[in-house]
PDB file of C-alpha atoms in Angstrom:
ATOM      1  CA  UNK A  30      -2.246   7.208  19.344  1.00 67.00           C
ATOM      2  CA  UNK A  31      -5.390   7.037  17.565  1.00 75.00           C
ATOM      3  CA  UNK A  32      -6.882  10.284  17.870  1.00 91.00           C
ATOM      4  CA  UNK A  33      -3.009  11.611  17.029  1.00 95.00           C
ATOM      5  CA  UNK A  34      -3.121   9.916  13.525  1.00 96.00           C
ATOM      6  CA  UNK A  35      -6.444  11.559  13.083  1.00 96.00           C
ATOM      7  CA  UNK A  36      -5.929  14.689  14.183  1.00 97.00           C
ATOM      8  CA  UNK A  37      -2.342  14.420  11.823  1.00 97.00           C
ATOM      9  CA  UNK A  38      -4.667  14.439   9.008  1.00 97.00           C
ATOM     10  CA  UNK A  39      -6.984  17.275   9.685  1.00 97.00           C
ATOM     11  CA  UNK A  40      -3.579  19.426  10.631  1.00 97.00           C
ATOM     12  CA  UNK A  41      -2.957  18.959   7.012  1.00 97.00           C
ATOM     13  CA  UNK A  42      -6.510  19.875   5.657  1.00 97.00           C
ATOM     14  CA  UNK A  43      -6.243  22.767   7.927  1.00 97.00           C
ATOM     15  CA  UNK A  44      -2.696  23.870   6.359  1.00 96.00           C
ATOM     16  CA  UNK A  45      -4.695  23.585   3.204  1.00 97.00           C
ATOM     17  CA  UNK A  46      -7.565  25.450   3.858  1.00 97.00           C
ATOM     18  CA  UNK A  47      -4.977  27.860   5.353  1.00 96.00           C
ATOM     19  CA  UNK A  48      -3.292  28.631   2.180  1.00 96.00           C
ATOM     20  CA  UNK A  49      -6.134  28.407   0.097  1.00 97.00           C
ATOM     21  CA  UNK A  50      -7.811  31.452   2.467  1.00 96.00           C
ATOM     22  CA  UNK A  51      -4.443  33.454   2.135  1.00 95.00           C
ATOM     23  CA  UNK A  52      -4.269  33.416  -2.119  1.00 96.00           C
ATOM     24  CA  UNK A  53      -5.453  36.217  -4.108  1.00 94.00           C
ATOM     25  CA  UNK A  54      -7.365  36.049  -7.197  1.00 93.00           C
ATOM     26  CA  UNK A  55      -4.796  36.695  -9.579  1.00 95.00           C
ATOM     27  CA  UNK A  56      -2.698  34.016  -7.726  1.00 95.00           C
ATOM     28  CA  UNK A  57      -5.592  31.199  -8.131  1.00 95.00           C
ATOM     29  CA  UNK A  58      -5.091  31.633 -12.054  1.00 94.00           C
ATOM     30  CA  UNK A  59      -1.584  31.638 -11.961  1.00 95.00           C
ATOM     31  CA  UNK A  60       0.788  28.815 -13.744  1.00 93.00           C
ATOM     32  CA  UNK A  61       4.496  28.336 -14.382  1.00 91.00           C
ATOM     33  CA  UNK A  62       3.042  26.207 -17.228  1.00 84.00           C
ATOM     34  CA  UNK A  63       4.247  27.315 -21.040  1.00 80.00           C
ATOM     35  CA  UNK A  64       2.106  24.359 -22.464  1.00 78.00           C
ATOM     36  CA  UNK A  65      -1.590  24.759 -20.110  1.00 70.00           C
ATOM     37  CA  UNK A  66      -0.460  23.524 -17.423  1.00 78.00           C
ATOM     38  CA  UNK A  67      -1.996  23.458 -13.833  1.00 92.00           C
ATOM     39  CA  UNK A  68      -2.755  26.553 -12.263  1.00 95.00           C
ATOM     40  CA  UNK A  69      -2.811  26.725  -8.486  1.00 97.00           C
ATOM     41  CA  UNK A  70      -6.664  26.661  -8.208  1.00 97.00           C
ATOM     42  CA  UNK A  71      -6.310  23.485 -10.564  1.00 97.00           C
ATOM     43  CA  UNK A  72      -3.631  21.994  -8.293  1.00 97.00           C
ATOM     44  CA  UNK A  73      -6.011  22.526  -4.987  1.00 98.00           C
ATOM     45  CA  UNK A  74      -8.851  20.722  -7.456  1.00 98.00           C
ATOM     46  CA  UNK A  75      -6.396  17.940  -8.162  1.00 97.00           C
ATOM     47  CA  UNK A  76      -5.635  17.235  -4.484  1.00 97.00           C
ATOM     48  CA  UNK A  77      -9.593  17.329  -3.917  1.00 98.00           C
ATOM     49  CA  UNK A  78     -10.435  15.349  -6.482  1.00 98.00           C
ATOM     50  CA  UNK A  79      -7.826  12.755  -6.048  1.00 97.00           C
ATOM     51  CA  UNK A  80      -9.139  12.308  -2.235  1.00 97.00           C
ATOM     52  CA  UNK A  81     -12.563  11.182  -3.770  1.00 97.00           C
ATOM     53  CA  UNK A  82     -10.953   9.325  -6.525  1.00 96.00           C
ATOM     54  CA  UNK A  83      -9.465   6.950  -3.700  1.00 94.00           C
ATOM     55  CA  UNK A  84     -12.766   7.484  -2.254  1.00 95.00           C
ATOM     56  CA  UNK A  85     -14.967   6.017  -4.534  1.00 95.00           C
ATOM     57  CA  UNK A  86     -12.528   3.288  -5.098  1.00 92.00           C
ATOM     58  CA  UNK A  87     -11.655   2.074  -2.094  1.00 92.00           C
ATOM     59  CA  UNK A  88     -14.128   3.262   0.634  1.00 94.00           C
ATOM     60  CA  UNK A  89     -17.379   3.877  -1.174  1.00 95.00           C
ATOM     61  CA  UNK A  90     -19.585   4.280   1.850  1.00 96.00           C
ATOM     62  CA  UNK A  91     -17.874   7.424   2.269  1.00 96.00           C
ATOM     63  CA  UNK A  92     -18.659   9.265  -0.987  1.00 95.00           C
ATOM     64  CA  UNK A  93     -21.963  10.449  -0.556  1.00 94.00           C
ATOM     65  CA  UNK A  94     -22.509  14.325   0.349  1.00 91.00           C
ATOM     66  CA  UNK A  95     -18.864  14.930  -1.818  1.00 95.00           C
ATOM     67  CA  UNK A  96     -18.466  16.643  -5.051  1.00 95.00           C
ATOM     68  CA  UNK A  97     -16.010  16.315  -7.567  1.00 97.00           C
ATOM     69  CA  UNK A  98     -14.675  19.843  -8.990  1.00 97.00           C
ATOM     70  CA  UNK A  99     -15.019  20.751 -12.348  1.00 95.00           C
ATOM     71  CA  UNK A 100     -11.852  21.179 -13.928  1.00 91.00           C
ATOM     72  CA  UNK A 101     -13.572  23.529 -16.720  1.00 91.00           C
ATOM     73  CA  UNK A 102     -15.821  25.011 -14.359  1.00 92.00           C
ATOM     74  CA  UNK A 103     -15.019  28.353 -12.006  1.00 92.00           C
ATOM     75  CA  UNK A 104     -12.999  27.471  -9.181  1.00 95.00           C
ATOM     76  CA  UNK A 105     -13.601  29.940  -6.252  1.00 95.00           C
ATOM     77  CA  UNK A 106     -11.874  30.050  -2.914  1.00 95.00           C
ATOM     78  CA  UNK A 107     -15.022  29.568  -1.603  1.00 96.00           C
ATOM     79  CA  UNK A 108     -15.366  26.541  -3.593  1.00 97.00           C
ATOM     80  CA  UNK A 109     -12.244  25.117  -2.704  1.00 97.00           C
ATOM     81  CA  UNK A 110     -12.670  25.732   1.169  1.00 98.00           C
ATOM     82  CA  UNK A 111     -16.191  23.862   1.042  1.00 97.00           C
ATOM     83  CA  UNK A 112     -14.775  20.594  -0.714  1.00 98.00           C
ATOM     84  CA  UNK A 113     -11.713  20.558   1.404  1.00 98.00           C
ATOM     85  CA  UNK A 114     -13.515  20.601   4.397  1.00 98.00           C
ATOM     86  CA  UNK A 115     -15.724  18.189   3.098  1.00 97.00           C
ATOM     87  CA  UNK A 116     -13.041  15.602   1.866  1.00 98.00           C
ATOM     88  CA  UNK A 117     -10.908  16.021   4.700  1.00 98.00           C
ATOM     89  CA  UNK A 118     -13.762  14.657   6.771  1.00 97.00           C
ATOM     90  CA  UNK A 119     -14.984  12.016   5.205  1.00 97.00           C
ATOM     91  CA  UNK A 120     -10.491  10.903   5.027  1.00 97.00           C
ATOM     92  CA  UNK A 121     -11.300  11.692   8.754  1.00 97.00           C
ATOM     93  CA  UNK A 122     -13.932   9.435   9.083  1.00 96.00           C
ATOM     94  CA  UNK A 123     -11.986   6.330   6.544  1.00 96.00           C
ATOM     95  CA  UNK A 124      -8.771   6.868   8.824  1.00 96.00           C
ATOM     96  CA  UNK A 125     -10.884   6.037  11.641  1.00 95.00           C
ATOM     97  CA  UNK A 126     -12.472   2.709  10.555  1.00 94.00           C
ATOM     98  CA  UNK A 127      -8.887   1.259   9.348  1.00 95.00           C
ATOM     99  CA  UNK A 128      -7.974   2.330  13.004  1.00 95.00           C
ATOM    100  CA  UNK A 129     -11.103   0.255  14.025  1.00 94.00           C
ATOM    101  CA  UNK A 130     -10.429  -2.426  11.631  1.00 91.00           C
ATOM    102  CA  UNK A 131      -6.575  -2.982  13.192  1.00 93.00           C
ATOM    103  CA  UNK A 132      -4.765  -0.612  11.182  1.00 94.00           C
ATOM    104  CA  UNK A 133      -5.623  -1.997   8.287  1.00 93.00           C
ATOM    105  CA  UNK A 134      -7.309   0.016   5.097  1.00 89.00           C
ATOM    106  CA  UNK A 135      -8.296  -1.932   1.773  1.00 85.00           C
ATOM    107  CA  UNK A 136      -6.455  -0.606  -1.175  1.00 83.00           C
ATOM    108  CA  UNK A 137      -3.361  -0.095   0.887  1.00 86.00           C
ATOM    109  CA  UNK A 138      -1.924  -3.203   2.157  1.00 90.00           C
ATOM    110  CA  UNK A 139       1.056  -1.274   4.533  1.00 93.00           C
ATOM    111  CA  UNK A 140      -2.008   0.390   6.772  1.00 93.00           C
ATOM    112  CA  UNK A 141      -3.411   3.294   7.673  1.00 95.00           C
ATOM    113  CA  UNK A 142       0.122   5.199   9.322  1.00 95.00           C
ATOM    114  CA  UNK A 143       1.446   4.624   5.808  1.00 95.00           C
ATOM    115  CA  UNK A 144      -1.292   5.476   4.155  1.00 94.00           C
ATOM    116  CA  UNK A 145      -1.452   8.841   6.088  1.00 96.00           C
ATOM    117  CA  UNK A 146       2.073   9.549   5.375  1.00 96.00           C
ATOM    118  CA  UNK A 147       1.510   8.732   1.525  1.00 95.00           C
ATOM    119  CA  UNK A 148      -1.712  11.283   1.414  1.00 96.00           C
ATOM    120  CA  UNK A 149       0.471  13.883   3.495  1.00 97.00           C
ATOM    121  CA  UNK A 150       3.582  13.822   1.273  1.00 97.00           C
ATOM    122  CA  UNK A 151       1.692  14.289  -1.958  1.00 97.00           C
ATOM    123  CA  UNK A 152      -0.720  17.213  -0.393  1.00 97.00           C
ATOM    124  CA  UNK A 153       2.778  18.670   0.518  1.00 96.00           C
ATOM    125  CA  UNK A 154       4.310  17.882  -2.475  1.00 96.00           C
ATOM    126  CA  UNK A 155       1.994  20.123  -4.196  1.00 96.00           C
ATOM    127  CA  UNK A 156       1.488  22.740  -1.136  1.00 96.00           C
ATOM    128  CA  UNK A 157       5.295  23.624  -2.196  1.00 94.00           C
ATOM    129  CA  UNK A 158       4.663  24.113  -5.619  1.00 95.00           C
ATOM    130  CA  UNK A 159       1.709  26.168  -5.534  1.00 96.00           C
ATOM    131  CA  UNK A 160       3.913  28.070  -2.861  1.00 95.00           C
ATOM    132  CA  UNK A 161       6.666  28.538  -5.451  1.00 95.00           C
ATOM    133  CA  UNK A 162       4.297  29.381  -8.352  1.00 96.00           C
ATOM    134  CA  UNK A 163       2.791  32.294  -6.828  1.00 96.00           C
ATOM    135  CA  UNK A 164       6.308  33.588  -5.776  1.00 96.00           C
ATOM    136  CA  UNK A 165       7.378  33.341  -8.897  1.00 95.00           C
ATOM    137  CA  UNK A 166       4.622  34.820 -10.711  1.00 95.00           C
ATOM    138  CA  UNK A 167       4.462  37.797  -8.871  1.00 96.00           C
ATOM    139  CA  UNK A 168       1.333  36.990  -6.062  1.00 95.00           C
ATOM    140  CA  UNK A 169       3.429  35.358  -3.242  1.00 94.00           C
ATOM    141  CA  UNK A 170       1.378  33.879  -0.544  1.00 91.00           C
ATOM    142  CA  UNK A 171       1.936  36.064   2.934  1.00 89.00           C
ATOM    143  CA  UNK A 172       5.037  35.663   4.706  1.00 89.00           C
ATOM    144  CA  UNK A 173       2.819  34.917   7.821  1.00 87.00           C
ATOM    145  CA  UNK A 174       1.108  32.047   5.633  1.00 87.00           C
ATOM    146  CA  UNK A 175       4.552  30.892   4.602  1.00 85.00           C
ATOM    147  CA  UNK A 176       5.525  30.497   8.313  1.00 86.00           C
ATOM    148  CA  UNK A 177       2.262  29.728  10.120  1.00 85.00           C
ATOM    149  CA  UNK A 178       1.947  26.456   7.938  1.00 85.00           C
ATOM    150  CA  UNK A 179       4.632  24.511   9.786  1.00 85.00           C
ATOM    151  CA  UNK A 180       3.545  25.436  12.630  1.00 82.00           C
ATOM    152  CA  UNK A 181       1.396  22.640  13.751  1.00 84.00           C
ATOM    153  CA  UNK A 182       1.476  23.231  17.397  1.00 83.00           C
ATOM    154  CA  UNK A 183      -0.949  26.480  16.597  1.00 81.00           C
ATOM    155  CA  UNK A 184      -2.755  25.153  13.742  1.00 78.00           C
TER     156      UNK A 184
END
């Protein structure tokens, strides 16, 4: 079951990564916002940088080597990819030692199957509406995207 919960997680940063390799340029700038709101290349930075946010607060040991994205700065797919892959190993490597440490993770008293579940629904949560932005705006993501990402048997 261990390896499972792991490899649960980096299914998910691989559905990311996924999406993130499928949007075009125009779709990374794109917003439903009327008042500045996120655009899907700020969303992606939001899920990064909340992953180190937790990070730095709760498993320290594990922040080194990661870099925050700059909300003002140019956010590339490249970019993105890089710090994904980054993050999703060190929340590889902090899944691991709460597996090590009986299921248990500081910061999160129900655990680390909870805690994955918690870091999975919001990722998702956000997944759909960067999904939904670029269909409404015009740059929908590929209809093979749309359908490849639930398929975690292949991913």
């Amino acid at each position: 079951m261990d390896n499972q919960i792991i490899e649960t997680w980096e299914i998910n940063n691989r559905v990311n990564i996924k999406l993130i390799e499928s949007i075009t340029e125009e779709g990374f700038n794109s917003t439903l916002s009327k008042r500045g709101g996120r655009t899907v290349a700020l969303q992606f930075a939001h899920l990064h940088n909340l992953r180190l946010w937790r990070l730095e607060k709760f498993a320290k040991e594990l922040l080194p080597g990661q870099t925050e994205i700059d909300r003002e700065g140019e956010i590339s797919k490249e970019l993105l990819i890089a710090r994904f892959q980054e993050s999703g190993r060190a929340y590889s490597l902090w899944f691991n030692k709460g597996i090590e440490y009986g299921y248990k993770i500081k910061g999160f008293k129900r655990g680390v199957i909870p805690m994955l579940g918690y870091f999975i629904s919001h990722e998702a949560h956000h997944r759909g509406n960067i999904i939904l932005t670029l269909k409404q705006t015009g740059n929908p993501a590929p209809k093979e995207i749309r359908d490849s990402i639930w398929a975690w048997n292949q991913i």
